[in-house]
CSV table of C-alpha atoms and ligand atoms in Angstrom, one decimal:
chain,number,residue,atom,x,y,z
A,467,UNK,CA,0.0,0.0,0.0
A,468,UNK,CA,1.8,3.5,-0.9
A,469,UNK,CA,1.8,6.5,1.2
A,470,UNK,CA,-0.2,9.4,1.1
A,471,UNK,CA,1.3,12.8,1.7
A,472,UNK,CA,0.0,15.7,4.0
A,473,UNK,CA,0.9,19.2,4.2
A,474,UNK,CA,-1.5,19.6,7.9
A,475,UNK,CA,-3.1,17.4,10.0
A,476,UNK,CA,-6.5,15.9,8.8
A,477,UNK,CA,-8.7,13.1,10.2
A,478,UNK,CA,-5.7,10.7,9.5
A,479,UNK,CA,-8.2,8.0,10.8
A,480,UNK,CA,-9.6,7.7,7.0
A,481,UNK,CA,-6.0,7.2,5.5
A,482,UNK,CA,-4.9,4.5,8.3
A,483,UNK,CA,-8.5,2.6,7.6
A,484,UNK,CA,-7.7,2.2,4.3
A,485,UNK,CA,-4.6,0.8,4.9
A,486,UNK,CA,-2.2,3.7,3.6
A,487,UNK,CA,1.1,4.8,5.2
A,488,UNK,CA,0.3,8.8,6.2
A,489,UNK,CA,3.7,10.9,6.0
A,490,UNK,CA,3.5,14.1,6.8
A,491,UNK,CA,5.9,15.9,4.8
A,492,UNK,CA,6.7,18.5,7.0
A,493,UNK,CA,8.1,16.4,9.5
A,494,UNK,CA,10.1,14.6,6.7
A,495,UNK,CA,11.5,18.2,5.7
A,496,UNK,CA,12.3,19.3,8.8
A,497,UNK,CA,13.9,16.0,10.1
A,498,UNK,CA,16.1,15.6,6.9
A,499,UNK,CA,19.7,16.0,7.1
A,500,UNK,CA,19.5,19.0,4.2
A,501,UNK,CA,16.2,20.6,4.7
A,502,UNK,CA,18.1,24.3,3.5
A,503,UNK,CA,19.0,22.4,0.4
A,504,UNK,CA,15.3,20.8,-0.6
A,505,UNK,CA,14.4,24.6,0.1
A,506,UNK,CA,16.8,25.9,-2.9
A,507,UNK,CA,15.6,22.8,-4.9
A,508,UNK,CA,12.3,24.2,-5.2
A,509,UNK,CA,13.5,27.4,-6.3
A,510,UNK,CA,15.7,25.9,-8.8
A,511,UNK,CA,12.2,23.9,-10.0
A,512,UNK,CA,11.0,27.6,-10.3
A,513,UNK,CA,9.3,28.5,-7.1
A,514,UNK,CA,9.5,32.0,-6.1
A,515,UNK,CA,12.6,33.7,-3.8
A,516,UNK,CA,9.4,35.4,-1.7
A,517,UNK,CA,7.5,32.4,-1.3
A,518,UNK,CA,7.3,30.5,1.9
A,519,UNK,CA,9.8,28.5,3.1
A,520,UNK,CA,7.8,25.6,3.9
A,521,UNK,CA,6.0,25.1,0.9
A,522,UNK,CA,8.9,25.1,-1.4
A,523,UNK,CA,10.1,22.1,0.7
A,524,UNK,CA,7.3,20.6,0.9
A,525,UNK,CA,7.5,20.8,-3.2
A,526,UNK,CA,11.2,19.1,-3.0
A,527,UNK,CA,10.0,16.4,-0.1
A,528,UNK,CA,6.8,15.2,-2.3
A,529,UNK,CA,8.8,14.8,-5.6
A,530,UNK,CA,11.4,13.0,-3.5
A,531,UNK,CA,9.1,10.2,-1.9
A,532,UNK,CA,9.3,6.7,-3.4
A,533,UNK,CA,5.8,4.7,-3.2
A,534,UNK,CA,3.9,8.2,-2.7
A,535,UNK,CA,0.7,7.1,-4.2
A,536,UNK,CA,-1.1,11.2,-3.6
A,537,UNK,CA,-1.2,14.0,-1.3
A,538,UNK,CA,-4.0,15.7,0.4
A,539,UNK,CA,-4.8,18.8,-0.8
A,540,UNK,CA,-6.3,21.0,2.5
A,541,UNK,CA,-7.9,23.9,0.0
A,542,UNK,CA,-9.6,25.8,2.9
A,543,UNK,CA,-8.3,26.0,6.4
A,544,UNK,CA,-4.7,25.3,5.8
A,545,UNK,CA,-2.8,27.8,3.6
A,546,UNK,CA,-3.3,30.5,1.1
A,547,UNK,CA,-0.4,28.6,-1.1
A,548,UNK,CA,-1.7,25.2,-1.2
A,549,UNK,CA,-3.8,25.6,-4.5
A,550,UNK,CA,-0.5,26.4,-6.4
A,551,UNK,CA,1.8,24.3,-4.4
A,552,UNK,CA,-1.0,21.3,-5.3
A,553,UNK,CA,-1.1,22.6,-9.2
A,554,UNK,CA,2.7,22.5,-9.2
A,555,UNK,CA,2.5,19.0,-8.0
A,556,UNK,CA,0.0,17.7,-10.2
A,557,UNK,CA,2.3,19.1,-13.0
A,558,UNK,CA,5.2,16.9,-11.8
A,559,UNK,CA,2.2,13.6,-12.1
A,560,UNK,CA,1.3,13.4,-8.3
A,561,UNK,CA,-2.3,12.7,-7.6
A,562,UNK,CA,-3.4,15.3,-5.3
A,563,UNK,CA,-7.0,14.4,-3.1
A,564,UNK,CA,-9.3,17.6,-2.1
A,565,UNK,CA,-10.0,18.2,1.4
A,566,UNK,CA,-11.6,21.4,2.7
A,567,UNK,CA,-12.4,22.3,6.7
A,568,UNK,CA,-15.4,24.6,6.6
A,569,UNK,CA,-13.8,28.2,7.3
A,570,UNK,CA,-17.7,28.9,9.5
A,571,UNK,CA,-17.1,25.3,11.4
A,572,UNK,CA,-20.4,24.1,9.8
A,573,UNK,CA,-20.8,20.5,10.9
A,574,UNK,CA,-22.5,19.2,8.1
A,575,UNK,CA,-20.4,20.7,5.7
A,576,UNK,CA,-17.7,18.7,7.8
A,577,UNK,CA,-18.9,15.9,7.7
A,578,UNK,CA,-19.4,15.6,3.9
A,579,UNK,CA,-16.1,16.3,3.7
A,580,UNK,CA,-14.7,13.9,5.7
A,581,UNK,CA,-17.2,11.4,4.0
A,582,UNK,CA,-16.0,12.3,0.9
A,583,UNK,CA,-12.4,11.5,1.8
A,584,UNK,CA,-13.8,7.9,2.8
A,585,UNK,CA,-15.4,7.3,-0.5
A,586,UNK,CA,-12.2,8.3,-2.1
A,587,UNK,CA,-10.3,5.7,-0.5
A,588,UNK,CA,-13.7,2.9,0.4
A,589,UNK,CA,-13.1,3.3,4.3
A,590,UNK,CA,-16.8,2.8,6.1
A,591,UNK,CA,-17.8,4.6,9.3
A,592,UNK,CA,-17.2,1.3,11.3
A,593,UNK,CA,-13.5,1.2,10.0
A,594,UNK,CA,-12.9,4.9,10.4
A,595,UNK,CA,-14.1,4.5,14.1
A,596,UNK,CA,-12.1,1.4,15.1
A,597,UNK,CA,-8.9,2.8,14.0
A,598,UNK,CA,-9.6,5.9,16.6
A,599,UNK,CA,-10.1,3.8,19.3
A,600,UNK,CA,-6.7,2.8,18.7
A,601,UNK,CA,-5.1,6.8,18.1
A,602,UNK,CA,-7.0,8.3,21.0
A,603,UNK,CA,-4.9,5.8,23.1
A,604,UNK,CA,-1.8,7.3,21.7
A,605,UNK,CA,-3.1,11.0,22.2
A,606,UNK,CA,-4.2,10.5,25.7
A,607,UNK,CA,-0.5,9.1,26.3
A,608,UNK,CA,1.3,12.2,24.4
A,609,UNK,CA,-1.2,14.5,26.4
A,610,UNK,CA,0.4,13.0,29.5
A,611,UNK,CA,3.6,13.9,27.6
A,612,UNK,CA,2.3,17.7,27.7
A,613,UNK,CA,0.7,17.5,31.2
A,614,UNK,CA,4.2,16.5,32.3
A,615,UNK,CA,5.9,19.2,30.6
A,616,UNK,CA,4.2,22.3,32.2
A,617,UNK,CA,3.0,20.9,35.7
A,618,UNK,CA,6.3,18.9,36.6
A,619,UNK,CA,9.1,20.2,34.3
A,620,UNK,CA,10.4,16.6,33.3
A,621,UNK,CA,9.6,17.2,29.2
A,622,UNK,CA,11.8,20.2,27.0
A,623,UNK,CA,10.1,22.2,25.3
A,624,UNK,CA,11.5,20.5,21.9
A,625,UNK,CA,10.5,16.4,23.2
A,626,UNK,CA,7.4,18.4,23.6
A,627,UNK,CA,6.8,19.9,20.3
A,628,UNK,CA,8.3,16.8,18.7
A,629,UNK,CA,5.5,14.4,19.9
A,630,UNK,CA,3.2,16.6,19.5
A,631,UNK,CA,3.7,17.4,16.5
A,632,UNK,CA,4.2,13.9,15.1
A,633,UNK,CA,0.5,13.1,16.3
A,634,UNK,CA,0.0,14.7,12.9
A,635,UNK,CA,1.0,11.5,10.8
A,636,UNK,CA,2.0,9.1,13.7
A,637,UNK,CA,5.0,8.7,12.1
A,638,UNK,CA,3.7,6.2,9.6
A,639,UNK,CA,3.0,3.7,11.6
A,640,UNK,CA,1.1,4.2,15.1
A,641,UNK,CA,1.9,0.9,16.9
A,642,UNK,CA,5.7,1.9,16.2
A,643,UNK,CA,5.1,5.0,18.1
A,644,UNK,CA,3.0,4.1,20.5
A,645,UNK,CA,5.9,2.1,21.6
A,646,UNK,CA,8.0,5.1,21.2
A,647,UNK,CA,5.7,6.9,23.7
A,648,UNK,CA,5.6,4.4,26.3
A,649,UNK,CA,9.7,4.3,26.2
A,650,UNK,CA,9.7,8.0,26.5
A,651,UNK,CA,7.3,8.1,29.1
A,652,UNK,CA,9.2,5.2,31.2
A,653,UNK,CA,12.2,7.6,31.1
A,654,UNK,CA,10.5,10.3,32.3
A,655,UNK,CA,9.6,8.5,35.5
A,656,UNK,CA,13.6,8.8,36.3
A,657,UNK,CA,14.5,12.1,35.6
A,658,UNK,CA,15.0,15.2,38.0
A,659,UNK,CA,12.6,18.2,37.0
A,660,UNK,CA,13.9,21.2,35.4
A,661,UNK,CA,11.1,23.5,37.2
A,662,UNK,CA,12.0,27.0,37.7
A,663,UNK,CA,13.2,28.4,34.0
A,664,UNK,CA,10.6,30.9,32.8
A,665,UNK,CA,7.7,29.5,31.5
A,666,UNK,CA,6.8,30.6,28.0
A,667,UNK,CA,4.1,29.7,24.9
A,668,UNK,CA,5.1,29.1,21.6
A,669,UNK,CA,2.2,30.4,19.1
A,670,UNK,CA,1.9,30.1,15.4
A,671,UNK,CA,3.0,27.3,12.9
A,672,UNK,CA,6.2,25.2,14.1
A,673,UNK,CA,9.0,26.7,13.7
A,674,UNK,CA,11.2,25.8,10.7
A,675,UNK,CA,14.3,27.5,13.0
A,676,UNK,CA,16.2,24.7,14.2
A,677,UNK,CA,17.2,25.4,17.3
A,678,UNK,CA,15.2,27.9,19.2
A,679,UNK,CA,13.8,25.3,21.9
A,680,UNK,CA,17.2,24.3,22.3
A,681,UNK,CA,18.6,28.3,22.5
A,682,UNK,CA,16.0,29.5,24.7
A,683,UNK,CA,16.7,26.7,27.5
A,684,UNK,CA,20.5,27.7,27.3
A,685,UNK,CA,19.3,31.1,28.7
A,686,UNK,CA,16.7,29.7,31.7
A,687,UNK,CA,13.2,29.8,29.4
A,688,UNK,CA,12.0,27.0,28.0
A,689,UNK,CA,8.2,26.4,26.0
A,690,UNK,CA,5.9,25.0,28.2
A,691,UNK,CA,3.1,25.2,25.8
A,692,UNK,CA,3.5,24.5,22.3
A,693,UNK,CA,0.0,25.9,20.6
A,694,UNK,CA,-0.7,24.4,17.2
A,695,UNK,CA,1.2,21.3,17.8
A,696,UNK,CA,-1.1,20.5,20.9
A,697,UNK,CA,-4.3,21.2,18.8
A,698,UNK,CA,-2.6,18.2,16.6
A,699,UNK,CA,-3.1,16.0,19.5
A,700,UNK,CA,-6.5,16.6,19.3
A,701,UNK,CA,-6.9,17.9,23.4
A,702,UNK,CA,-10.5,17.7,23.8
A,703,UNK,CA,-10.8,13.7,22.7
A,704,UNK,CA,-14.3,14.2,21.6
A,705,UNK,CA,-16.3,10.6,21.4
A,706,UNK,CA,-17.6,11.7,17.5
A,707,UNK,CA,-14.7,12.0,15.1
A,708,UNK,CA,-16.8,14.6,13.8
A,709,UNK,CA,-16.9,16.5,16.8
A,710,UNK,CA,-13.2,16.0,17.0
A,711,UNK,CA,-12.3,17.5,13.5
A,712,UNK,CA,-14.3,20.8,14.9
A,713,UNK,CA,-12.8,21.4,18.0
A,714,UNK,CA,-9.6,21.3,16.8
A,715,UNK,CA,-8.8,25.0,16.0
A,716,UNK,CA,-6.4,25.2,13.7
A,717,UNK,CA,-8.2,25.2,10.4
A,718,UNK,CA,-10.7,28.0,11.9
A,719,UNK,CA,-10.8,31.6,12.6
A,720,UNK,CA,-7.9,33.1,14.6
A,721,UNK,CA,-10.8,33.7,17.8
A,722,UNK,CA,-11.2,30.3,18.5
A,723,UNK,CA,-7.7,29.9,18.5
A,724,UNK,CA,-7.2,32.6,21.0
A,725,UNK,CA,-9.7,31.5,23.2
A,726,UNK,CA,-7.5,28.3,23.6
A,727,UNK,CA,-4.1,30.0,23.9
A,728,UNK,CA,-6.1,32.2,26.9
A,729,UNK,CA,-7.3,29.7,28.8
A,730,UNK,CA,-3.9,27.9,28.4
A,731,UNK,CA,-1.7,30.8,29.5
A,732,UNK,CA,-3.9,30.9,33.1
A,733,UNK,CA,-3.7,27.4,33.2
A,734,UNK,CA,-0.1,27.1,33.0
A,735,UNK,CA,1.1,30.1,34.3
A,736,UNK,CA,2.7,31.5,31.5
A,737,UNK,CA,5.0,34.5,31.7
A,738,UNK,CA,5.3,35.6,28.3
A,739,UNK,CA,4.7,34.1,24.2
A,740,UNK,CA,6.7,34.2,21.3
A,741,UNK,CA,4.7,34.3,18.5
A,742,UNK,CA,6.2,33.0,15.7
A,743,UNK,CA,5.6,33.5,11.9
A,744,UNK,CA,6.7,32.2,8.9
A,745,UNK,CA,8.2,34.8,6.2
A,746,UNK,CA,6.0,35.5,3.3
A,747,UNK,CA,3.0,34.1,4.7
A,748,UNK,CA,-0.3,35.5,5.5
A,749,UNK,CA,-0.4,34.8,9.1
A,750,UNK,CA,1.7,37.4,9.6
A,751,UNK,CA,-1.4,39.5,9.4
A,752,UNK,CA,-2.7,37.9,12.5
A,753,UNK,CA,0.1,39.1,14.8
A,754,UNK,CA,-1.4,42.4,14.9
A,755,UNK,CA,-4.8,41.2,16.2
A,756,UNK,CA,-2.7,38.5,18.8
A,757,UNK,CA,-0.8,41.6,20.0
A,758,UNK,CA,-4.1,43.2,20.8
A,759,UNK,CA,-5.8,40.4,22.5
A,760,UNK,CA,-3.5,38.8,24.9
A,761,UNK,CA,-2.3,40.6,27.9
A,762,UNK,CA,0.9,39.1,28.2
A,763,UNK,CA,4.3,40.4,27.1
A,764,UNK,CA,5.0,38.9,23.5
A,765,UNK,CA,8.2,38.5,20.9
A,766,UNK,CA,7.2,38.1,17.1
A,767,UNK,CA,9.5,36.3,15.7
A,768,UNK,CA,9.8,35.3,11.9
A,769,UNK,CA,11.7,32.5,10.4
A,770,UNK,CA,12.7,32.1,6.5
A,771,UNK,CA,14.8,29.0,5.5
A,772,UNK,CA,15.6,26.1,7.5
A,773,UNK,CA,18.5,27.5,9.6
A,774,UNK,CA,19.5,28.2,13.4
A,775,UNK,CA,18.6,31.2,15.3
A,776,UNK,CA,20.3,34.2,13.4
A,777,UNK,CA,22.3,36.4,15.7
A,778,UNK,CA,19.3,39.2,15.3
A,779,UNK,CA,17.0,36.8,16.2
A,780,UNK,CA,19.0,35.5,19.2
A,781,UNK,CA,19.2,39.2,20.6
A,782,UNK,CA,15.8,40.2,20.7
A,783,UNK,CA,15.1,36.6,22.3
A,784,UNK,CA,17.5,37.4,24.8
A,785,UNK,CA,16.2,41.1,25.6
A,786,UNK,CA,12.6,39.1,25.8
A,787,UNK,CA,13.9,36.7,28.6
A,788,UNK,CA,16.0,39.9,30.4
A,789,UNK,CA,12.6,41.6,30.6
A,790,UNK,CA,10.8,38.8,31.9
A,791,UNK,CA,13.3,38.0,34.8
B,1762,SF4,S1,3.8,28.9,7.2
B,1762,SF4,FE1,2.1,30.0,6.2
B,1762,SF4,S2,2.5,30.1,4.1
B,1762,SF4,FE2,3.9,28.6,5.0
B,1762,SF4,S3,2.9,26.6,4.7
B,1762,SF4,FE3,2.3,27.4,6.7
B,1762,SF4,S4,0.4,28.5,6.4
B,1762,SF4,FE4,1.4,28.2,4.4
């Protein structure tokens, strides 16, 4: 059975019914040993100097894949650049499958879109539903993964964004990583808790900067809550997969997303959030209406190619963490 790519997180039940290998190609970017390089690849293809730095990878990582048999295309809820990154892709003979998250969070409309998906690839509700049985088991695990992370201090902030963010594609292959969670979480019992660095939020898309987690705990912060890649986990473990798909906040307006990030920063005690965006995309335009919403101090930070933490960057990081001493 081949693999099907993603570019975001959709109800990955429907692909694992049916058998497939999900891979999302983010991940694969960003875990590769050249991710700069697959970057310029894409720009030697043609891709635009002031396009987003993720999608041009993505481009590379999709051409790259042996077995890939499509890729979800997330036309609404996702990214402005996904119709031409999918039209680019179709142009290099890759089937590419619609999917849309209704930007108003209608259910119905939901619904037939997630039914759609399962007539695409012959998955019934019964299938769809066994196989998240089997996920939520996983999420509820990684969520302890989280819960450890900001109430006892045992979890960076990067083992946190890394299995949160994997719950996107379970790496593939979920009873692989399932085992990989309960290893991690077995460690965990033995280590000594790092409690007492400043406690930060990490907004926005995951960072394609390589080492800011790492940086930030060098200088006594570290990420305690890592937005969008907890939303990936799926938190609220709602029964109906439906209901699951619509909670999530992602794909919807930038309110419902704040309401989350609120609640979170009381919950955990947050002392400040670095918002970051991406260069060249149109989240940026949402900083302005995070900056008048939350009470909390904030850094925007923007990353562009897959690189460490430029020495600009790194200042203004550091003059965050003075003020927040
Ligand atoms: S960072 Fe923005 S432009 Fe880039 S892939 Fe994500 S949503 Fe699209």
């Amino acid at each position: 059975m081949g693999k099907i790519g993603l570019t975001t997180t959709i109800p990955v039940e429907v692909i694992l019914a049916a058998g497939r290998t999900p891979v999302d190609l983010n991940n694969i970017l960003i875990s590769s040993t050249n991710p700069g390089e697959k970057v310029e690849a894409a720009e030697v293809a043609g891709y635009p100097r002031n396009v987003c730095g993720w999608i041009k990878g993505l481009y590379t990582v999709a051409n790259e894949l042996e077995d890939l048999e499509g890729v979800i295309a997330v036309t609404q809820g996702d990214c402005s650049n996904t119709h031409a990154l999918m039209e680019t892709l179709e142009l290099a003979g890759i089937q590419t499958i619609p999917f849309a998250y209704p930007y108003d969070r209608d259910r119905d409309l939901l619904k037939l879109q997630i039914e759609k998906l399962m007539a695409y690839f012959g998955v019934s509700w019964k299938q769809v539903n066994e196989i998240k049985q089997e996920l939520d088991r996983i999420r509820r695990k990684v969520l302890q993964i989280d819960r450890l992370t900001w109430e006892m201090g045992l979890v960076s902030g990067f083992e946190n964004h890394l299995f949160q963010v994997s719950c996107s594609d379970f790496e593939g292959d979920w009873v692989k990583f399932e085992r990989k969670v309960d290893r991690f979480l077995e460690e965990l019992s033995e280590r000594p808790s790092s409690a007492g660095l400043i406690r930060l939020g990490y907004i926005g898309v995951p960072p394609i900067v390589l080492d800011l987690y790492d940086y930030l705990e060098t200088i006594g912060a570290r990420v305690v809550f890592n937005e969008v890649q907890r939303q990936f986990v799926m938190p609220h473990l709602a029964e109906d997969l439906v209901e699951q798909y619509l909670l999530y906040t992602y794909p919807y307006n930038i309110f419902g997303r704040l309401k989350d990030i609120e609640e979170q920063i009381r919950l955990r005690r947050l002392a400040g959030i670095i918002h970051y965006t991406q260069s060249f995309c149109f989240r940026q335009i949402e900083d302005l209406i995070v900056r008048k919403t939350l009470e909390l101090p904030i850094l925007s930070l923007e990353g562009d190619k897959p690189s460490r933490l430029d020495a600009r960057s790194r200042l203004r990081i550091d003059a965050f963490i003075d003020i927040l001493r």
